[in-house]
PDB file of C-alpha atoms in Angstrom:
ATOM      1  CA  MET X   8      20.417   2.939  21.263  1.00  0.00           C
ATOM      2  CA  ALA X   9      21.251   6.497  21.237  1.00  0.00           C
ATOM      3  CA  LEU X  10      25.208   7.408  20.988  1.00  0.00           C
ATOM      4  CA  LYS X  11      27.373   8.553  23.794  1.00  0.00           C
ATOM      5  CA  CYS X  12      28.142  11.615  22.214  1.00  0.00           C
ATOM      6  CA  ASP X  13      24.398  12.954  22.552  1.00  0.00           C
ATOM      7  CA  VAL X  14      24.063  15.916  24.738  1.00  0.00           C
ATOM      8  CA  GLN X  15      22.274  14.016  27.121  1.00  0.00           C
ATOM      9  CA  TYR X  16      25.023  12.160  28.114  1.00  0.00           C
ATOM     10  CA  ARG X  17      27.679  14.500  28.684  1.00  0.00           C
ATOM     11  CA  LYS X  18      28.891  14.964  32.445  1.00  0.00           C
ATOM     12  CA  GLY X  19      29.785  18.652  32.212  1.00  0.00           C
ATOM     13  CA  ASP X  20      29.549  20.213  35.729  1.00  0.00           C
ATOM     14  CA  THR X  21      26.540  18.130  36.937  1.00  0.00           C
ATOM     15  CA  TRP X  22      26.952  16.912  40.868  1.00  0.00           C
ATOM     16  CA  SER X  23      23.199  16.385  41.904  1.00  0.00           C
ATOM     17  CA  LYS X  24      20.694  13.424  40.789  1.00  0.00           C
ATOM     18  CA  LEU X  25      17.382  14.139  40.093  1.00  0.00           C
ATOM     19  CA  THR X  26      14.115  12.209  41.324  1.00  0.00           C
ATOM     20  CA  LYS X  27      11.890  13.144  38.467  1.00  0.00           C
ATOM     21  CA  VAL X  28      12.659  14.176  35.026  1.00  0.00           C
ATOM     22  CA  GLY X  29       9.840  13.534  32.104  1.00  0.00           C
ATOM     23  CA  VAL X  30       6.896  15.218  30.305  1.00  0.00           C
ATOM     24  CA  THR X  31       3.709  16.107  31.862  1.00  0.00           C
ATOM     25  CA  GLY X  32       0.089  16.778  30.367  1.00  0.00           C
ATOM     26  CA  VAL X  33       0.277  14.791  27.111  1.00  0.00           C
ATOM     27  CA  ARG X  34      -3.688  14.067  26.073  1.00  0.00           C
ATOM     28  CA  LYS X  35      -4.152  10.789  24.753  1.00  0.00           C
ATOM     29  CA  PRO X  36      -7.537   8.533  23.919  1.00  0.00           C
ATOM     30  CA  VAL X  37      -7.145   5.192  25.874  1.00  0.00           C
ATOM     31  CA  VAL X  38      -8.938   2.402  25.373  1.00  0.00           C
ATOM     32  CA  VAL X  39     -10.362   0.314  28.248  1.00  0.00           C
ATOM     33  CA  ARG X  40     -12.109  -2.815  28.597  1.00  0.00           C
ATOM     34  CA  ARG X  41     -12.799  -4.676  31.969  1.00  0.00           C
ATOM     35  CA  GLU X  42     -14.478  -8.095  32.314  1.00  0.00           C
ATOM     36  CA  GLY X  43     -17.826  -7.550  33.930  1.00  0.00           C
ATOM     37  CA  ILE X  44     -17.633  -4.068  33.905  1.00  0.00           C
ATOM     38  CA  GLY X  45     -20.026  -2.046  31.466  1.00  0.00           C
ATOM     39  CA  GLY X  46     -20.602   1.801  30.996  1.00  0.00           C
ATOM     40  CA  ALA X  47     -18.115   4.248  30.229  1.00  0.00           C
ATOM     41  CA  LEU X  48     -14.959   2.197  31.664  1.00  0.00           C
ATOM     42  CA  ASN X  49     -15.607   0.073  28.311  1.00  0.00           C
ATOM     43  CA  GLY X  50     -14.551   2.364  25.742  1.00  0.00           C
ATOM     44  CA  ALA X  51     -12.174   5.258  25.146  1.00  0.00           C
ATOM     45  CA  LEU X  52     -11.021   7.867  28.053  1.00  0.00           C
ATOM     46  CA  ASN X  53      -9.803  11.207  27.409  1.00  0.00           C
ATOM     47  CA  CYS X  54      -6.257  10.951  29.377  1.00  0.00           C
ATOM     48  CA  SER X  55      -3.722  13.229  30.466  1.00  0.00           C
ATOM     49  CA  ILE X  56      -0.708  11.575  30.986  1.00  0.00           C
ATOM     50  CA  ASP X  57       2.610  12.336  32.806  1.00  0.00           C
ATOM     51  CA  ILE X  58       5.595  10.110  32.775  1.00  0.00           C
ATOM     52  CA  PHE X  59       9.060  10.241  34.543  1.00  0.00           C
ATOM     53  CA  VAL X  60      12.408   8.384  35.368  1.00  0.00           C
ATOM     54  CA  ASP X  61      15.151   9.662  37.436  1.00  0.00           C
ATOM     55  CA  LEU X  62      18.341  11.230  36.387  1.00  0.00           C
ATOM     56  CA  PRO X  63      21.858  10.259  37.984  1.00  0.00           C
ATOM     57  CA  ALA X  64      24.130  12.588  39.012  1.00  0.00           C
ATOM     58  CA  ASP X  65      26.807  12.062  36.242  1.00  0.00           C
ATOM     59  CA  GLN X  66      24.283  12.590  33.402  1.00  0.00           C
ATOM     60  CA  LYS X  67      23.355  16.080  32.068  1.00  0.00           C
ATOM     61  CA  GLY X  68      19.751  15.224  30.666  1.00  0.00           C
ATOM     62  CA  SER X  69      17.310  12.773  30.008  1.00  0.00           C
ATOM     63  CA  HIS X  70      15.764  11.660  26.786  1.00  0.00           C
ATOM     64  CA  LEU X  71      12.474  12.964  26.945  1.00  0.00           C
ATOM     65  CA  SER X  72      11.455  11.746  23.307  1.00  0.00           C
ATOM     66  CA  ARG X  73      11.916   8.452  24.755  1.00  0.00           C
ATOM     67  CA  ASN X  74       8.777   9.013  27.091  1.00  0.00           C
ATOM     68  CA  VAL X  75       6.768  10.232  24.463  1.00  0.00           C
ATOM     69  CA  GLU X  76       7.396   7.011  22.441  1.00  0.00           C
ATOM     70  CA  VAL X  77       6.858   4.993  24.940  1.00  0.00           C
ATOM     71  CA  LEU X  78       3.492   6.693  25.818  1.00  0.00           C
ATOM     72  CA  SER X  79       2.611   6.368  22.227  1.00  0.00           C
ATOM     73  CA  ASP X  80       3.386   2.872  21.517  1.00  0.00           C
ATOM     74  CA  ILE X  81       1.048   1.643  24.353  1.00  0.00           C
ATOM     75  CA  VAL X  82      -1.695   4.313  23.765  1.00  0.00           C
ATOM     76  CA  GLU X  83      -1.681   2.752  20.178  1.00  0.00           C
ATOM     77  CA  GLU X  84      -1.589  -0.690  21.286  1.00  0.00           C
ATOM     78  CA  SER X  85      -4.718   0.119  23.346  1.00  0.00           C
ATOM     79  CA  ILE X  86      -6.826   1.089  20.405  1.00  0.00           C
ATOM     80  CA  ARG X  87      -5.784  -2.334  18.849  1.00  0.00           C
ATOM     81  CA  GLU X  88      -5.962  -4.426  21.964  1.00  0.00           C
ATOM     82  CA  PRO X  89      -7.725  -2.109  25.398  1.00  0.00           C
ATOM     83  CA  VAL X  90      -6.011  -2.482  28.368  1.00  0.00           C
ATOM     84  CA  THR X  91      -7.641  -3.793  31.291  1.00  0.00           C
ATOM     85  CA  GLY X  92      -7.145  -0.785  33.395  1.00  0.00           C
ATOM     86  CA  LEU X  93      -5.464   2.951  33.292  1.00  0.00           C
ATOM     87  CA  GLU X  94      -3.337   1.556  36.266  1.00  0.00           C
ATOM     88  CA  ASP X  95      -2.143  -1.525  34.656  1.00  0.00           C
ATOM     89  CA  MET X  96      -1.111   0.523  31.520  1.00  0.00           C
ATOM     90  CA  ALA X  97       1.043   2.630  33.781  1.00  0.00           C
ATOM     91  CA  CYS X  98       2.615  -0.247  35.053  1.00  0.00           C
ATOM     92  CA  GLY X  99       3.510  -1.513  31.433  1.00  0.00           C
ATOM     93  CA  MET X 100       4.737   2.125  30.597  1.00  0.00           C
ATOM     94  CA  CYS X 101       6.975   1.989  33.843  1.00  0.00           C
ATOM     95  CA  ARG X 102       8.564  -1.423  32.767  1.00  0.00           C
ATOM     96  CA  LYS X 103       9.306  -0.065  29.178  1.00  0.00           C
ATOM     97  CA  LEU X 104      10.470   3.179  30.436  1.00  0.00           C
ATOM     98  CA  LEU X 105      13.500   1.389  32.348  1.00  0.00           C
ATOM     99  CA  VAL X 106      14.458  -0.597  29.226  1.00  0.00           C
ATOM    100  CA  HIS X 107      14.430   2.876  26.983  1.00  0.00           C
ATOM    101  CA  HIS X 108      16.194   4.990  29.954  1.00  0.00           C
ATOM    102  CA  GLU X 109      19.298   2.330  30.887  1.00  0.00           C
ATOM    103  CA  TYR X 110      20.695   5.051  32.921  1.00  0.00           C
ATOM    104  CA  ALA X 111      17.627   5.387  35.183  1.00  0.00           C
ATOM    105  CA  ARG X 112      16.667   3.330  38.551  1.00  0.00           C
ATOM    106  CA  THR X 113      13.068   4.501  38.982  1.00  0.00           C
ATOM    107  CA  ALA X 114      10.142   5.150  36.656  1.00  0.00           C
ATOM    108  CA  SER X 115       6.445   6.804  37.170  1.00  0.00           C
ATOM    109  CA  VAL X 116       3.491   7.434  35.437  1.00  0.00           C
ATOM    110  CA  ALA X 117       0.221   9.111  36.420  1.00  0.00           C
ATOM    111  CA  ILE X 118      -2.748   9.433  34.577  1.00  0.00           C
ATOM    112  CA  GLU X 119      -5.833  11.597  34.764  1.00  0.00           C
ATOM    113  CA  ALA X 120      -8.798  10.615  32.807  1.00  0.00           C
ATOM    114  CA  GLU X 121     -12.704  12.222  32.976  1.00  0.00           C
ATOM    115  CA  TYR X 122     -15.163   9.477  33.514  1.00  0.00           C
ATOM    116  CA  PHE X 123     -18.943   9.672  33.060  1.00  0.00           C
ATOM    117  CA  ARG X 124     -21.141   7.402  34.739  1.00  0.00           C
ATOM    118  CA  GLU X 125     -25.068   7.086  34.982  1.00  0.00           C
ATOM    119  CA  SER X 126     -26.799   8.108  38.546  1.00  0.00           C
ATOM    120  CA  ARG X 127     -29.909   8.893  39.969  1.00  0.00           C
ATOM    121  CA  THR X 128     -30.852  12.242  41.785  1.00  0.00           C
ATOM    122  CA  PRO X 129     -32.428  11.861  45.334  1.00  0.00           C
ATOM    123  CA  LEU X 130     -36.404  11.596  43.772  1.00  0.00           C
ATOM    124  CA  GLY X 131     -35.093   8.817  40.964  1.00  0.00           C
ATOM    125  CA  ARG X 132     -34.551  11.185  38.127  1.00  0.00           C
ATOM    126  CA  GLY X 133     -31.432   9.823  35.465  1.00  0.00           C
ATOM    127  CA  THR X 134     -28.393  11.713  35.029  1.00  0.00           C
ATOM    128  CA  LEU X 135     -24.873  11.689  33.830  1.00  0.00           C
ATOM    129  CA  GLU X 136     -22.522  12.685  36.263  1.00  0.00           C
ATOM    130  CA  MET X 137     -18.497  13.279  35.637  1.00  0.00           C
ATOM    131  CA  TYR X 138     -15.774  11.947  37.927  1.00  0.00           C
ATOM    132  CA  ARG X 139     -12.089  12.053  37.794  1.00  0.00           C
ATOM    133  CA  LEU X 140     -10.269   9.043  37.642  1.00  0.00           C
ATOM    134  CA  LEU X 141      -6.560   8.540  38.967  1.00  0.00           C
ATOM    135  CA  ALA X 142      -4.171   5.833  38.117  1.00  0.00           C
ATOM    136  CA  GLY X 143      -0.488   5.597  38.131  1.00  0.00           C
ATOM    137  CA  GLY X 144       2.680   3.368  38.421  1.00  0.00           C
ATOM    138  CA  THR X 145       6.141   3.260  39.916  1.00  0.00           C
ATOM    139  CA  ALA X 146       8.993   0.726  39.180  1.00  0.00           C
ATOM    140  CA  VAL X 147      12.381   0.401  40.538  1.00  0.00           C
ATOM    141  CA  ARG X 148      15.096  -1.469  38.802  1.00  0.00           C
ATOM    142  CA  GLY X 149      15.749  -4.968  40.036  1.00  0.00           C
ATOM    143  CA  GLY X 150      12.629  -4.415  42.382  1.00  0.00           C
ATOM    144  CA  GLY X 151       8.862  -4.647  42.048  1.00  0.00           C
ATOM    145  CA  VAL X 152       6.040  -2.633  40.360  1.00  0.00           C
ATOM    146  CA  ARG X 153       3.575  -0.882  42.300  1.00  0.00           C
ATOM    147  CA  LYS X 154       0.244   0.478  40.794  1.00  0.00           C
ATOM    148  CA  THR X 155      -2.079   2.868  42.049  1.00  0.00           C
ATOM    149  CA  ILE X 156      -5.910   3.388  41.466  1.00  0.00           C
ATOM    150  CA  GLY X 157      -8.284   6.250  42.754  1.00  0.00           C
ATOM    151  CA  ALA X 158     -10.813   8.784  41.914  1.00  0.00           C
ATOM    152  CA  GLU X 159     -11.430  12.529  42.526  1.00  0.00           C
ATOM    153  CA  VAL X 160     -15.287  13.154  43.395  1.00  0.00           C
ATOM    154  CA  ILE X 161     -17.123  16.425  44.108  1.00  0.00           C
ATOM    155  CA  GLY X 162     -19.767  16.316  46.773  1.00  0.00           C
ATOM    156  CA  MET X 163     -21.435  18.399  49.356  1.00  0.00           C
ATOM    157  CA  THR X 164     -21.249  18.786  53.159  1.00  0.00           C
ATOM    158  CA  ALA X 165     -23.235  20.908  55.879  1.00  0.00           C
ATOM    159  CA  CYS X 166     -21.420  22.376  58.827  1.00  0.00           C
ATOM    160  CA  PRO X 167     -22.297  20.763  62.064  1.00  0.00           C
ATOM    161  CA  CYS X 168     -21.038  23.724  63.948  1.00  0.00           C
ATOM    162  CA  ALA X 169     -22.782  26.025  62.309  1.00  0.00           C
ATOM    163  CA  GLN X 170     -25.888  23.841  62.584  1.00  0.00           C
ATOM    164  CA  GLN X 171     -25.458  23.523  66.395  1.00  0.00           C
ATOM    165  CA  THR X 172     -25.331  27.531  66.920  1.00  0.00           C
ATOM    166  CA  VAL X 173     -28.336  28.203  64.852  1.00  0.00           C
ATOM    167  CA  SER X 174     -29.880  25.643  66.766  1.00  0.00           C
ATOM    168  CA  GLU X 175     -29.053  27.163  70.012  1.00  0.00           C
ATOM    169  CA  MET X 176     -29.832  30.692  68.629  1.00  0.00           C
ATOM    170  CA  THR X 177     -33.493  29.848  67.405  1.00  0.00           C
ATOM    171  CA  GLY X 178     -34.298  27.204  69.373  1.00  0.00           C
ATOM    172  CA  ALA X 179     -34.980  25.010  66.790  1.00  0.00           C
ATOM    173  CA  ASP X 180     -35.120  21.262  67.124  1.00  0.00           C
ATOM    174  CA  GLY X 181     -34.879  18.186  64.651  1.00  0.00           C
ATOM    175  CA  THR X 182     -31.882  16.800  62.847  1.00  0.00           C
ATOM    176  CA  ALA X 183     -32.248  19.015  59.449  1.00  0.00           C
ATOM    177  CA  VAL X 184     -31.857  22.666  61.007  1.00  0.00           C
ATOM    178  CA  MET X 185     -29.965  25.322  58.692  1.00  0.00           C
ATOM    179  CA  SER X 186     -26.462  25.126  58.418  1.00  0.00           C
ATOM    180  CA  HIS X 187     -24.158  26.984  56.055  1.00  0.00           C
ATOM    181  CA  ASN X 188     -22.873  24.550  52.872  1.00  0.00           C
ATOM    182  CA  GLN X 189     -19.745  23.660  51.603  1.00  0.00           C
ATOM    183  CA  ARG X 190     -18.538  21.987  48.111  1.00  0.00           C
ATOM    184  CA  ASN X 191     -16.374  19.117  48.793  1.00  0.00           C
ATOM    185  CA  VAL X 192     -13.687  17.926  46.712  1.00  0.00           C
ATOM    186  CA  CYS X 193     -12.331  14.541  47.878  1.00  0.00           C
ATOM    187  CA  THR X 194      -9.890  12.252  46.843  1.00  0.00           C
ATOM    188  CA  ALA X 195      -9.094   8.551  47.326  1.00  0.00           C
ATOM    189  CA  LEU X 196      -5.735   6.718  46.254  1.00  0.00           C
ATOM    190  CA  LEU X 197      -5.178   2.973  46.889  1.00  0.00           C
ATOM    191  CA  THR X 198      -1.340   1.831  46.026  1.00  0.00           C
ATOM    192  CA  MET X 199      -0.865  -2.024  45.456  1.00  0.00           C
ATOM    193  CA  ASP X 200       1.166  -4.631  44.250  1.00  0.00           C
ATOM    194  CA  GLU X 201       0.115  -5.883  40.501  1.00  0.00           C
ATOM    195  CA  GLY X 202      -2.308  -8.888  40.448  1.00  0.00           C
ATOM    196  CA  ILE X 203      -4.525  -7.022  42.765  1.00  0.00           C
ATOM    197  CA  ASP X 204      -7.399  -5.688  41.246  1.00  0.00           C
ATOM    198  CA  VAL X 205      -9.630  -2.610  42.781  1.00  0.00           C
ATOM    199  CA  GLU X 206     -12.581  -1.048  40.853  1.00  0.00           C
ATOM    200  CA  ALA X 207     -12.714   2.731  40.279  1.00  0.00           C
ATOM    201  CA  ASP X 208     -16.764   2.482  40.858  1.00  0.00           C
ATOM    202  CA  ASP X 209     -16.221   1.231  44.281  1.00  0.00           C
ATOM    203  CA  ILE X 210     -13.898   4.096  44.964  1.00  0.00           C
ATOM    204  CA  ILE X 211     -16.193   6.384  43.731  1.00  0.00           C
ATOM    205  CA  ASP X 212     -19.271   5.096  45.667  1.00  0.00           C
ATOM    206  CA  MET X 213     -17.286   4.973  48.898  1.00  0.00           C
ATOM    207  CA  ILE X 214     -16.328   8.632  48.357  1.00  0.00           C
ATOM    208  CA  GLN X 215     -19.954   9.725  47.848  1.00  0.00           C
ATOM    209  CA  GLY X 216     -21.224   7.711  50.735  1.00  0.00           C
ATOM    210  CA  ALA X 217     -18.828  10.025  52.922  1.00  0.00           C
ATOM    211  CA  PHE X 218     -20.588  13.418  52.053  1.00  0.00           C
ATOM    212  CA  SER X 219     -23.321  15.258  53.752  1.00  0.00           C
ATOM    213  CA  SER X 220     -24.913  14.657  50.164  1.00  0.00           C
ATOM    214  CA  PRO X 221     -23.773  13.965  46.668  1.00  0.00           C
ATOM    215  CA  THR X 222     -24.278  16.768  44.066  1.00  0.00           C
ATOM    216  CA  TYR X 223     -25.781  16.665  40.772  1.00  0.00           C
ATOM    217  CA  GLU X 224     -25.234  18.510  37.453  1.00  0.00           C
ATOM    218  CA  LEU X 225     -29.013  19.027  36.758  1.00  0.00           C
ATOM    219  CA  LEU X 226     -31.582  19.345  39.357  1.00  0.00           C
ATOM    220  CA  LYS X 227     -35.180  20.304  39.151  1.00  0.00           C
ATOM    221  CA  ARG X 228     -36.576  22.109  41.864  1.00  0.00           C
ATOM    222  CA  ASP X 229     -38.030  19.276  44.105  1.00  0.00           C
ATOM    223  CA  ASP X 230     -34.848  17.317  43.784  1.00  0.00           C
ATOM    224  CA  GLU X 231     -32.898  20.197  44.626  1.00  0.00           C
ATOM    225  CA  GLY X 232     -34.656  20.608  47.969  1.00  0.00           C
ATOM    226  CA  GLN X 233     -34.541  17.202  48.568  1.00  0.00           C
ATOM    227  CA  VAL X 234     -30.552  17.572  48.388  1.00  0.00           C
ATOM    228  CA  VAL X 235     -30.470  20.341  50.714  1.00  0.00           C
ATOM    229  CA  ILE X 236     -32.766  18.316  53.401  1.00  0.00           C
ATOM    230  CA  ASN X 237     -30.671  15.320  52.999  1.00  0.00           C
ATOM    231  CA  ALA X 238     -27.257  17.383  53.406  1.00  0.00           C
ATOM    232  CA  HIS X 239     -28.593  19.123  56.748  1.00  0.00           C
ATOM    233  CA  ALA X 240     -29.753  15.762  57.916  1.00  0.00           C
ATOM    234  CA  ASN X 241     -26.331  14.556  57.748  1.00  0.00           C
ATOM    235  CA  PRO X 242     -23.842  17.375  58.632  1.00  0.00           C
ATOM    236  CA  LYS X 243     -20.019  16.535  58.117  1.00  0.00           C
ATOM    237  CA  PHE X 244     -16.672  18.367  59.064  1.00  0.00           C
ATOM    238  CA  VAL X 245     -13.993  17.938  56.412  1.00  0.00           C
ATOM    239  CA  GLU X 246     -12.362  15.484  58.919  1.00  0.00           C
ATOM    240  CA  ASP X 247     -15.599  13.422  58.980  1.00  0.00           C
ATOM    241  CA  VAL X 248     -15.462  13.169  55.146  1.00  0.00           C
ATOM    242  CA  VAL X 249     -11.885  11.453  55.576  1.00  0.00           C
ATOM    243  CA  ARG X 250     -12.562   9.245  58.218  1.00  0.00           C
ATOM    244  CA  SER X 251     -15.599   7.749  56.687  1.00  0.00           C
ATOM    245  CA  VAL X 252     -13.697   7.247  53.418  1.00  0.00           C
ATOM    246  CA  LEU X 253     -11.205   5.301  55.557  1.00  0.00           C
ATOM    247  CA  GLU X 254     -14.058   3.388  57.461  1.00  0.00           C
ATOM    248  CA  ALA X 255     -15.218   2.161  54.172  1.00  0.00           C
ATOM    249  CA  VAL X 256     -12.186   1.262  52.740  1.00  0.00           C
ATOM    250  CA  VAL X 257     -11.129  -1.011  55.791  1.00  0.00           C
ATOM    251  CA  GLU X 258     -14.891  -2.536  55.533  1.00  0.00           C
ATOM    252  CA  ARG X 259     -14.815  -3.336  52.001  1.00  0.00           C
ATOM    253  CA  TYR X 260     -11.419  -4.778  51.652  1.00  0.00           C
ATOM    254  CA  ALA X 261     -10.940  -7.048  54.363  1.00  0.00           C
ATOM    255  CA  GLY X 262      -9.407  -9.568  52.065  1.00  0.00           C
ATOM    256  CA  LEU X 263      -6.448  -7.043  50.637  1.00  0.00           C
ATOM    257  CA  PRO X 264      -2.744  -7.361  52.237  1.00  0.00           C
ATOM    258  CA  GLY X 265      -2.085  -5.165  54.690  1.00  0.00           C
ATOM    259  CA  ASP X 266       0.691  -3.145  52.828  1.00  0.00           C
ATOM    260  CA  VAL X 267      -1.969  -1.652  50.785  1.00  0.00           C
ATOM    261  CA  GLU X 268      -1.595   2.095  50.924  1.00  0.00           C
ATOM    262  CA  ILE X 269      -4.476   4.297  51.182  1.00  0.00           C
ATOM    263  CA  THR X 270      -4.197   8.324  50.912  1.00  0.00           C
ATOM    264  CA  VAL X 271      -7.661  10.260  51.569  1.00  0.00           C
ATOM    265  CA  LYS X 272      -7.745  14.125  50.968  1.00  0.00           C
ATOM    266  CA  SER X 273     -10.879  16.044  51.789  1.00  0.00           C
ATOM    267  CA  GLU X 274     -11.076  19.928  50.963  1.00  0.00           C
ATOM    268  CA  SER X 275     -14.496  21.761  51.705  1.00  0.00           C
ATOM    269  CA  GLU X 276     -14.722  25.331  49.834  1.00  0.00           C
ATOM    270  CA  GLU X 277     -15.957  27.397  52.590  1.00  0.00           C
ATOM    271  CA  SER X 278     -19.115  29.479  51.914  1.00  0.00           C
ATOM    272  CA  ILE X 279     -18.822  31.774  54.790  1.00  0.00           C
ATOM    273  CA  HIS X 280     -15.124  32.105  55.317  1.00  0.00           C
ATOM    274  CA  LYS X 281     -12.680  33.355  52.800  1.00  0.00           C
ATOM    275  CA  HIS X 282     -10.312  30.109  53.171  1.00  0.00           C
ATOM    276  CA  ASP X 283     -10.743  26.413  52.781  1.00  0.00           C
ATOM    277  CA  ALA X 284     -10.977  23.489  54.830  1.00  0.00           C
ATOM    278  CA  PHE X 285      -8.601  20.532  54.370  1.00  0.00           C
ATOM    279  CA  ALA X 286      -7.831  17.284  55.822  1.00  0.00           C
ATOM    280  CA  GLU X 287      -5.832  14.349  54.598  1.00  0.00           C
ATOM    281  CA  ARG X 288      -4.732  10.733  56.125  1.00  0.00           C
ATOM    282  CA  THR X 289      -1.997   8.383  54.621  1.00  0.00           C
ATOM    283  CA  ALA X 290      -1.815   4.786  56.092  1.00  0.00           C
ATOM    284  CA  SER X 291      -1.025   1.367  55.265  1.00  0.00           C
ATOM    285  CA  LEU X 292      -4.271  -0.822  55.278  1.00  0.00           C
ATOM    286  CA  GLY X 293      -2.999  -2.944  57.979  1.00  0.00           C
ATOM    287  CA  GLU X 294      -2.357   0.072  60.268  1.00  0.00           C
ATOM    288  CA  LEU X 295      -5.895   1.238  59.419  1.00  0.00           C
ATOM    289  CA  ARG X 296      -7.115  -2.270  60.354  1.00  0.00           C
ATOM    290  CA  GLU X 297      -5.697  -2.158  63.863  1.00  0.00           C
ATOM    291  CA  GLU X 298      -6.844   1.414  64.424  1.00  0.00           C
ATOM    292  CA  TYR X 299     -10.162   0.394  63.377  1.00  0.00           C
ATOM    293  CA  ARG X 300     -10.169  -2.880  65.710  1.00  0.00           C
ATOM    294  CA  ARG X 301      -9.294  -0.547  68.723  1.00  0.00           C
ATOM    295  CA  ARG X 302     -11.974   1.941  67.819  1.00  0.00           C
ATOM    296  CA  PRO X 303     -14.761   2.899  70.793  1.00  0.00           C
ATOM    297  CA  SER X 304     -17.515   0.888  71.200  1.00  0.00           C
ATOM    298  CA  GLN X 305     -20.524   2.364  69.654  1.00  0.00           C
TER     299      GLN X 305
END
């Protein structure tokens, strides 16, 4: 335990509490092993970790070295005994933070990791694609611990509005009329109580299914052409991407509690404008289920 004469404990002229104080961007390898899950999720992930506690108004500073100690201890433990998930590790860190920071009421951890998994191009060629895993935890002293799991995925959208305009101007018919394309970056996050498990691979699949088309690191000419054809046969606004992910979440997770919180963000990097398009929704699963139940009949 630190001595009360530590500079951080001095009251000084402080008057305002702080929501988060901590360290960001700590790079560490974390070993993960999940039952029944193969591929890169069983192995070491290259992680960037942010770790925080709150700071009461009557304390000058937070003991940042304690954050790094907690982080290093748990990461080193994962080498001897792999963690079941980044979100589970984040929750464990939050608990330890409240032990080491006796003055703190809340603790939070956010983790990002590069994640590679095997995929197939439209014409069946094998490829290895990169995604970004997002995980986190929050804890309140005397309360519960919540965890977050999600992913960031890059895909492609084709603009429905431009496609309709081109069709009207050229008199072309069919569903694959040319349009302008956008690189779309979509993020989906699910926050829930401990004891509930959601697979990152499922979240990635739901996001990829919401694009006009997935994108790929390496494409031969015939695959490249097929990606363009597929995207223009399935035009999507940035809003459509968010709504498609939300619908997939409601349909896939019928058994999850209604207090699970979902955040979906979609940003289309425009090709014919100098600005980008953005859409976002945050809601509880219960709220989304009610909206889904009242949706117009097809």
